[in-house]
Coordinates of C-alpha atoms and ligand atoms in Angstrom, one line a residue:
X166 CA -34.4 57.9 -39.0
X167 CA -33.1 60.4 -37.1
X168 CA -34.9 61.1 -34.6
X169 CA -34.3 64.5 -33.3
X170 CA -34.9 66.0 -36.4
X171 CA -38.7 64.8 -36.4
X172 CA -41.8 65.9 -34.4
X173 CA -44.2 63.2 -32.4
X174 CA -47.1 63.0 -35.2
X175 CA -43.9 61.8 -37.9
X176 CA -42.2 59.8 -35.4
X177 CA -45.6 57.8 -34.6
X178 CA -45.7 56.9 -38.2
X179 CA -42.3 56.5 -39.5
X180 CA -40.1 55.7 -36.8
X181 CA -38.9 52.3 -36.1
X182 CA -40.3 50.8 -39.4
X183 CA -37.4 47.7 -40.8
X184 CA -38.3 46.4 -44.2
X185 CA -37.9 42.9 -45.2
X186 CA -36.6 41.7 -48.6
X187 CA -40.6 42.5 -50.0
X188 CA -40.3 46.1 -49.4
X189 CA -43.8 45.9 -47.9
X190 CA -45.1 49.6 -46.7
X191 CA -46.9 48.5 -43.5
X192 CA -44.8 46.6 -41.4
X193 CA -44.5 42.9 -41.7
X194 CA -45.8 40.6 -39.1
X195 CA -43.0 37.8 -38.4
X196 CA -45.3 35.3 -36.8
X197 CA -42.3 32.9 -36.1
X198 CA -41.3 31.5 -32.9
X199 CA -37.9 30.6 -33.7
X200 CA -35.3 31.7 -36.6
X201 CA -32.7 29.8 -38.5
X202 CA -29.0 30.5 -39.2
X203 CA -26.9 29.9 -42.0
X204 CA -24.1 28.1 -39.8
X205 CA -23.0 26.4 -36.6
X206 CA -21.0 29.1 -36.3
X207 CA -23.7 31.9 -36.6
X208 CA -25.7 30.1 -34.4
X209 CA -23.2 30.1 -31.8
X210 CA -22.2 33.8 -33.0
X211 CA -26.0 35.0 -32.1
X212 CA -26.1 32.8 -28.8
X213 CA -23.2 34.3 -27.4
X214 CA -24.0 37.9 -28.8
X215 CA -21.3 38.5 -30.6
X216 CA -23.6 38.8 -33.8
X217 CA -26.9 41.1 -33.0
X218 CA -30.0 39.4 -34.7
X219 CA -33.0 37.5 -33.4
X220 CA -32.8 33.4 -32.0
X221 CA -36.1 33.4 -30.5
X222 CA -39.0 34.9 -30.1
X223 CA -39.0 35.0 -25.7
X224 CA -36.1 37.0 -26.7
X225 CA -36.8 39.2 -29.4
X226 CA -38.9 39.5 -32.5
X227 CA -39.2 41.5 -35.9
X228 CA -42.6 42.9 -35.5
X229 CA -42.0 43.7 -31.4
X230 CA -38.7 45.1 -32.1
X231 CA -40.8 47.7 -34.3
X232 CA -43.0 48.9 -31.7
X233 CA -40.4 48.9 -29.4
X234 CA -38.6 51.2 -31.6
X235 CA -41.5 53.2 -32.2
X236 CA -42.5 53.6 -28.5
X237 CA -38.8 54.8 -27.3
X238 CA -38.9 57.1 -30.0
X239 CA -41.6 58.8 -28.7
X240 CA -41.2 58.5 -25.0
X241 CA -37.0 60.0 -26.0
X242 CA -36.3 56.9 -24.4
X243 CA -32.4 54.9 -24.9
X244 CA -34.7 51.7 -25.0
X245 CA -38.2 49.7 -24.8
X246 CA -39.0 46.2 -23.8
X247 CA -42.2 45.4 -25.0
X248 CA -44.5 43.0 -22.3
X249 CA -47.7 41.0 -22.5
X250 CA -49.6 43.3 -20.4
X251 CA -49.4 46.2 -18.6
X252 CA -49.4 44.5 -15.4
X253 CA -46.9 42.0 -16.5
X254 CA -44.8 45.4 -17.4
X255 CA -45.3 46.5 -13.7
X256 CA -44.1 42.9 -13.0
X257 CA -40.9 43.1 -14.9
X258 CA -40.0 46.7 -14.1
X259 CA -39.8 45.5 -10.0
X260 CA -38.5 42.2 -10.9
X261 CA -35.8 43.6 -13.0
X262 CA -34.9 46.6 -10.3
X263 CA -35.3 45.2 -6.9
X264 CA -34.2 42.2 -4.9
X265 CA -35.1 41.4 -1.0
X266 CA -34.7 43.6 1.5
X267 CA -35.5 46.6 -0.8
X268 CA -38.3 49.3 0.2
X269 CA -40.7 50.6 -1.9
X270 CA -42.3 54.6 -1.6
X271 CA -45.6 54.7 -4.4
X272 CA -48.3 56.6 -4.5
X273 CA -51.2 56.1 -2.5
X274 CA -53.3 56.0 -6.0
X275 CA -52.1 53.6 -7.9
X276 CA -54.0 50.9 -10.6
X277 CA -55.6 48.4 -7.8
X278 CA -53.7 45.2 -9.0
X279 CA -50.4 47.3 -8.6
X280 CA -51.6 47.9 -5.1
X281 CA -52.4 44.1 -5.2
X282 CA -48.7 43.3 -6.6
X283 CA -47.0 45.1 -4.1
X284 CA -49.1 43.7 -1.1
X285 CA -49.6 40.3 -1.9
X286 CA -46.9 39.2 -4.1
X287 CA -43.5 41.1 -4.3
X288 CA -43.8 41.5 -0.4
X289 CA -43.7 38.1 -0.4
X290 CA -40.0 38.2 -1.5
X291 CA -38.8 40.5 1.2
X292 CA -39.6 43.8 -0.5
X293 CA -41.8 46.5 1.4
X294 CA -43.8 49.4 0.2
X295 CA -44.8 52.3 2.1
X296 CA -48.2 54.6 0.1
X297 CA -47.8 58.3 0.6
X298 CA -49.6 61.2 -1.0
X299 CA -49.8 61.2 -4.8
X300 CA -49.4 64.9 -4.3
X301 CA -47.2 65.8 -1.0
X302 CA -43.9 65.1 -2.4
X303 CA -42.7 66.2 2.1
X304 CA -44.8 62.3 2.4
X305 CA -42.1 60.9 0.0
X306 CA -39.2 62.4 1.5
X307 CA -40.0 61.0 5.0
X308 CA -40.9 58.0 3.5
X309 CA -37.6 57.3 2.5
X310 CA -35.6 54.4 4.5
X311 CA -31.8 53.6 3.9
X312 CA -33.0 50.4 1.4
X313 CA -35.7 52.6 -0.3
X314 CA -34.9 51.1 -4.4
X315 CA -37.9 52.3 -6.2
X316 CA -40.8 55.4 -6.6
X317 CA -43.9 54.7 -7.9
X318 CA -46.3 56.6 -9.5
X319 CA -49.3 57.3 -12.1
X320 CA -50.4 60.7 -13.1
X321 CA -53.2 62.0 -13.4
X322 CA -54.3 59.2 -11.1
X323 CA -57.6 57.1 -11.4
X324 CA -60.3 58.0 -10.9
X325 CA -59.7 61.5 -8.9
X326 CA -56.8 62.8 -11.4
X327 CA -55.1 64.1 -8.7
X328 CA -51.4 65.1 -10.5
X329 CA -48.1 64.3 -9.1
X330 CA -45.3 66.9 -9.7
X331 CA -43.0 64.8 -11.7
X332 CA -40.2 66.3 -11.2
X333 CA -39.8 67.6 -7.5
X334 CA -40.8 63.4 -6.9
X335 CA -37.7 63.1 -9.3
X336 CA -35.4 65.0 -7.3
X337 CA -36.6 63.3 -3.7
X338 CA -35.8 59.8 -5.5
X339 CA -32.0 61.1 -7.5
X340 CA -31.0 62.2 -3.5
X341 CA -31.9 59.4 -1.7
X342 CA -29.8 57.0 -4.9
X343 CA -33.9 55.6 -6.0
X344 CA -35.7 55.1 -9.0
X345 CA -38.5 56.9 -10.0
X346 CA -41.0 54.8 -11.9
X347 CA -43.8 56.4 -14.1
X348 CA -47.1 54.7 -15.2
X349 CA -48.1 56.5 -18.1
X350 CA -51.2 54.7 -19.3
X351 CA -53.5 57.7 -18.8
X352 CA -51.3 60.3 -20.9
X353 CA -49.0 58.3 -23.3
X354 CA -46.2 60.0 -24.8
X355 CA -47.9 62.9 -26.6
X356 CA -49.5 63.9 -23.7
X357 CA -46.7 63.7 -21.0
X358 CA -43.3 62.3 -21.4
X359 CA -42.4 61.6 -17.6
X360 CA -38.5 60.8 -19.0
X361 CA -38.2 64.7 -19.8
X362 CA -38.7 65.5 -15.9
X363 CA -36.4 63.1 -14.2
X364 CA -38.3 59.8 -14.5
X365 CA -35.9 56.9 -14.9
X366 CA -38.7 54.5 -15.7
X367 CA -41.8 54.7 -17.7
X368 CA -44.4 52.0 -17.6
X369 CA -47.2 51.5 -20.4
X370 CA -50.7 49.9 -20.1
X371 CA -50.9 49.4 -23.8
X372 CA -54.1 48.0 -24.1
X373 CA -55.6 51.6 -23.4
X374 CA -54.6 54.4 -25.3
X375 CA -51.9 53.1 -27.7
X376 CA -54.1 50.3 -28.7
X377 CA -57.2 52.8 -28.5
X378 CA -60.0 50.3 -29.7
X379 CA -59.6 48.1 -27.3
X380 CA -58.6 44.6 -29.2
X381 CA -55.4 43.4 -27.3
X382 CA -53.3 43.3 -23.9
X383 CA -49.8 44.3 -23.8
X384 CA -47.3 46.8 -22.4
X385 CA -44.0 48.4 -22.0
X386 CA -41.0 49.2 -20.2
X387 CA -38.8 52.5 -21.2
X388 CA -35.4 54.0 -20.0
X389 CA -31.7 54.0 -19.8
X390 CA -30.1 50.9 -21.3
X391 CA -28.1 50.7 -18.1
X392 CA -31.8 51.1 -15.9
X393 CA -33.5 48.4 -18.3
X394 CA -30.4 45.5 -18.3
X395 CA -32.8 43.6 -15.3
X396 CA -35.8 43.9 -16.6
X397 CA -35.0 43.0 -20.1
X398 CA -33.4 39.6 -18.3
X399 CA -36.5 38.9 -16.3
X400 CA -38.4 39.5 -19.4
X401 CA -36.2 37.2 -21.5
X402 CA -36.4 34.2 -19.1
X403 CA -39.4 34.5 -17.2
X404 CA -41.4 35.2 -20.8
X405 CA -44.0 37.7 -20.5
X406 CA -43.5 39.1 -23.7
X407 CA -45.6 40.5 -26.4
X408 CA -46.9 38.2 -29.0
X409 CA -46.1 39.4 -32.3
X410 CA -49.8 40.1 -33.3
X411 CA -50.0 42.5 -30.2
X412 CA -47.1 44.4 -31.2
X413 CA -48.4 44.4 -35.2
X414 CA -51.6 46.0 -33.4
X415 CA -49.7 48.5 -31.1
X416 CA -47.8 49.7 -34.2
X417 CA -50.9 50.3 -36.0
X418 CA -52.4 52.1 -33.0
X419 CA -48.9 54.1 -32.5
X420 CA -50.1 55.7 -36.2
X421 CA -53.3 57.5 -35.3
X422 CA -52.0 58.0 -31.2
X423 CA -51.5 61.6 -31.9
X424 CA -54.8 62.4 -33.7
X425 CA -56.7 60.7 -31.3
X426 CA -55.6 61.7 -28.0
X427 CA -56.2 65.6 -29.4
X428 CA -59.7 64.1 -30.4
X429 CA -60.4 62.5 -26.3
X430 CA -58.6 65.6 -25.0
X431 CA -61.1 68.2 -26.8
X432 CA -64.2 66.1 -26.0
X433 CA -63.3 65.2 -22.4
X434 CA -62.8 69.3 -22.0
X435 CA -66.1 69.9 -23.5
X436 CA -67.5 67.2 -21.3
X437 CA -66.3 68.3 -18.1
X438 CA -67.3 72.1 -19.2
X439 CA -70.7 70.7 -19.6
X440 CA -71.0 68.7 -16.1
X441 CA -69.8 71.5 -14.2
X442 CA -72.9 72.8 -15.2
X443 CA -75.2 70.4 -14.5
X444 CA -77.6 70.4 -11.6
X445 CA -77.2 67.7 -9.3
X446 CA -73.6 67.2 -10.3
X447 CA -71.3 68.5 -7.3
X448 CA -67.9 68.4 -8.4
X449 CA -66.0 67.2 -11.5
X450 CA -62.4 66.1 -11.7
X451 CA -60.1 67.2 -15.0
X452 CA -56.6 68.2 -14.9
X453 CA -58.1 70.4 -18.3
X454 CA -60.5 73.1 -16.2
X455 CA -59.1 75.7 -14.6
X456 CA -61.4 74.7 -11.2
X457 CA -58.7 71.3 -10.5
X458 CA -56.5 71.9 -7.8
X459 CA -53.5 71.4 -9.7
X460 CA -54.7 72.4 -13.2
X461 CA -51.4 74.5 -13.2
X462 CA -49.0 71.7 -12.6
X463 CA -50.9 69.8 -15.2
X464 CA -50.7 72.2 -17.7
X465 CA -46.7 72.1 -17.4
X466 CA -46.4 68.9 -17.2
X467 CA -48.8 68.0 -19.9
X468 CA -50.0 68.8 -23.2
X469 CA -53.8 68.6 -22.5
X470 CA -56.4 67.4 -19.4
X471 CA -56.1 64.0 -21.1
X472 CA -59.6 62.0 -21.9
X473 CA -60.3 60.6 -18.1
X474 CA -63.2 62.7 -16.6
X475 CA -64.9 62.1 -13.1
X476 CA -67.7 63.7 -11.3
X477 CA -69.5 63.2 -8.4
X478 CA -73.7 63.2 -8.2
X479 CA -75.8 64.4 -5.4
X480 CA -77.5 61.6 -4.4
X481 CA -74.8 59.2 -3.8
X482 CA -74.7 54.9 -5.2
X483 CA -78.3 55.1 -5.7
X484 CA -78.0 58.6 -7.9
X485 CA -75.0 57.2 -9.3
X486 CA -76.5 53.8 -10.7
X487 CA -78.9 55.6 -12.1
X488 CA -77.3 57.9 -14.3
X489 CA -75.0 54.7 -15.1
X490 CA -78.6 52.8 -15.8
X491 CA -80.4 55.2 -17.8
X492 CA -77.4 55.7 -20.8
X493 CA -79.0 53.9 -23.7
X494 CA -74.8 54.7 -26.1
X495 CA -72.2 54.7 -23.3
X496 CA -70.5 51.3 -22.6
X497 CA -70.8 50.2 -18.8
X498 CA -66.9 48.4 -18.3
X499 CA -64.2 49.2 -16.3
X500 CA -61.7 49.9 -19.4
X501 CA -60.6 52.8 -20.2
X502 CA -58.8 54.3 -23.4
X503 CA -61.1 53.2 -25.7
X504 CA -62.8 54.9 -29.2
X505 CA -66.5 53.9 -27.8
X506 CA -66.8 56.5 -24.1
X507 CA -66.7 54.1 -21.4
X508 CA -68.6 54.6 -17.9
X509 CA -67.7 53.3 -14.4
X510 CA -69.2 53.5 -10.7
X511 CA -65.4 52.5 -9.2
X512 CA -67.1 52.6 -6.0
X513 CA -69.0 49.3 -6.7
X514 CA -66.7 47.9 -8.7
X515 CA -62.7 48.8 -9.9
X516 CA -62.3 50.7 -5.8
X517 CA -65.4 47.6 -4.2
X518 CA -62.7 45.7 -2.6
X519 CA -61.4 47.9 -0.7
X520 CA -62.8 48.9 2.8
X521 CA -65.6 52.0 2.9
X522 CA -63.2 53.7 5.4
X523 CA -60.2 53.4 3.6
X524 CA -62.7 54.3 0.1
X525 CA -63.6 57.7 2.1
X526 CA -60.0 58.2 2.6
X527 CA -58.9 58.3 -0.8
X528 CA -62.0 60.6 -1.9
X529 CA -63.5 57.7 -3.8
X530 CA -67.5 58.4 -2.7
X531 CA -70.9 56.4 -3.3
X532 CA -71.7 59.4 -5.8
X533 CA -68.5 59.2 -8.5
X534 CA -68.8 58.3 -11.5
X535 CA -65.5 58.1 -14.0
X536 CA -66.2 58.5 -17.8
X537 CA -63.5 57.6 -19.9
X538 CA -64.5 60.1 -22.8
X539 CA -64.3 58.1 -26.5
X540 CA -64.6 59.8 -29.9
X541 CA -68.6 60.0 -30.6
X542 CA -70.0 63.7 -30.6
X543 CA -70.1 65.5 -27.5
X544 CA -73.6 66.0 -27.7
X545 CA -74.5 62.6 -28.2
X546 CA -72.4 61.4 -25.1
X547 CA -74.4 64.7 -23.2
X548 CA -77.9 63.4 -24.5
X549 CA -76.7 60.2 -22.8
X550 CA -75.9 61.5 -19.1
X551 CA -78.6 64.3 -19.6
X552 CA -81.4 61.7 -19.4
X553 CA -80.3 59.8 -15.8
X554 CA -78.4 63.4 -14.4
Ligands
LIG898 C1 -55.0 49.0 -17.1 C2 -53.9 49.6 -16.3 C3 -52.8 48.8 -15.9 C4 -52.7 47.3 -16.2 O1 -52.6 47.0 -17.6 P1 -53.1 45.6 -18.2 O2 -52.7 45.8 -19.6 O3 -54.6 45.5 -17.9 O4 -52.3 44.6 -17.5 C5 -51.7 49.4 -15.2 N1 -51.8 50.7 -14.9 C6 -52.9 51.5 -15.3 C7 -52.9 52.9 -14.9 C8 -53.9 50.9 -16.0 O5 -55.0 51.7 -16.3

């Protein structure tokens, strides 16, 4: 397919699909660790590369090559390398980009075991990170240092959806010879394609939204052939890949992206519509209402709010638990991203680890509540809140 000449929704279905010698419609799923040649000397052709075509399954497979395919098509990126998780994506992607004695600039609101990866484990081999504003792009210019490799960010950012101006944090990293790497779990591709403003890197979380019914873990990596070379090699030997079953999944999930992130989008809207309305709820948080801070930045950047809605109750843990403890529907988990609306108090539990002071500091109160707005009816998810709000 060409794909320049097709829009998102036909890209999501038809893109990247290879048929076997079955001419099956849906795509195949090669559960096969390891594949055969027809010669010592194709063997050796495909070791040495000479010959494209798959060896082994840490390297590539059928089915993952397929939503790999998919994926870059979407995102407009050169290529994808599919991972086991999201976090092992995050893994890969400073693995595959950085070595010691490198700095890292990322934003101050980032997933918590990203936080937890930078601290704790690539710091261990020699690599700093400095956390500035997700929304001061000045805090990322004075952040930089002479070794500064790598900019990190999500956006909209969890749970506040504060929004980071892709592109101006594009031109900060491009003049000081970085990297700007995009998580883009909250949006996907038909919501935001980071690659569009300057992003080098983009970073999925599969298991949220392109999965969407929460079944399996994996992730991705997308961008320039040349920007991917690393990460691919870390990939390839250190083997956090996706299984073949994930990727069969994520295709699937790819299919009905489009039609469901119009379907979160419309009923987080009408969700945060309603709450601003509430009594007893104080502030809500949607890159979709007109009352967010940036809601004009998020409108350029991205197609819709997105289906990630926070407010804050008067009233603070106590008021919060108790909305949290009287929904009867609403699924009380920390993931997000899912077909069933999910409900979270990341004080006391996805933000509990960190200190109350530091909790303050990022605007994370006792009183928050994130809802990560699924597909029921609007006013069955309202009937829900209505009783503890
Ligand atoms: C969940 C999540 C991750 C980690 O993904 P896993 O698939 O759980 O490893 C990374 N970034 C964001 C924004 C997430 O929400």
């Amino acid at each position: 397919m060409n794909e320049q000449d097709y829009q998102p929704e036909t890209l999501a279905v038809r893109s990247g699909t290879v048929r076997s010698q079955f001419g099956e419609h849906s795509e195949g799923l090669f559960l096969t660790s390891s594949f055969v040649f027809e010669s010592a000397a194709q063997a050796a052709a495909r070791f040495i590369g000479e010959e494209p075509g798959n060896i082994y399954a840490r390297f590539t497979n059928p089915t993952v090559t397929m939503f790999e395919e998919r994926l870059a098509a979407l995102e407009g990126a050169e290529q994808c390398v599919a991972t086991a998780s999201g976090m092992s994506a995050i893994l890969a992607c400073v693995m595959g980009v950085l070595k010691a004695g490198d700095h890292v600039v990322a934003s101050r609101s980032l997933f918590g075991a990203t936080v937890n990866l930078f601290n704790n484990i690539i710091k261990k081999f020699g690599v700093e990170t400095t956390y500035v504003s997700a929304t001061d792009v000045s805090e990322w210019q004075a952040a930089v240092r002479p070794n500064t490799r790598l900019f990190f960010l999500e956006t909209p950012s969890n749970p506040l959806t504060e929004i980071s101006d892709i592109a101006a944090i594009a031109a900060v990293a491009k003049s000081c010879g970085a990297l700007l790497a995009v998580d883009n779990c909250f949006c996907t591709p038909i919501l935001q394609r980071p690659l569009q403003f300057g992003a080098d890197i983009v970073i999925h979380s599969a298991t949220k939204y392109i999965d969407g019914q929460g079944r399996v873990l994996g992730g991705a990596v997308l961008g320039s052939r040349k920007n991917l070379e690393g990460v691919y090699g870390f990939l390839r030997t250190a083997g956090p890949t996706m299984s073949a079953f994930n990727a069969w999944i994520f295709l699937k999930g790819l299919e009905t992206l489009k039609i469901r992130m119009d379907a979160h989008s419309l009923n987080a809207l009408a969700m945060a519509t309603w709450l601003e309305a509430q009594p007893g709820v104080s502030r809500v948080f949607y890159p979709g209402l007109p009352s967010h801070p940036q809601h004009e930045l998020a409108m350029r950047q991205q197609k819709t709010g997105g289906g990630i809605v926070s407010f804050e109750v008067e009233g603070g843990k106590e008021a919060a638990w108790r909305v949290i403890d009287n929904t009867k529907m609403l699924s009380i988990t920390a993931n997000l991203g899912d077909t069933r609306t999910t409900i979270t108090h990341p004080a006391s539990t996805t933000h509990a680890r960190i200190s109350a002071e530091a909790r303050a500091a990022a605007g994370i109160s006792d009183g928050l509540i994130r809802l990560a707005v699924g597909l029921e009816a609007v006013v069955d998810i309202q009937n829900d809140l209505a009783r503890g709000l």
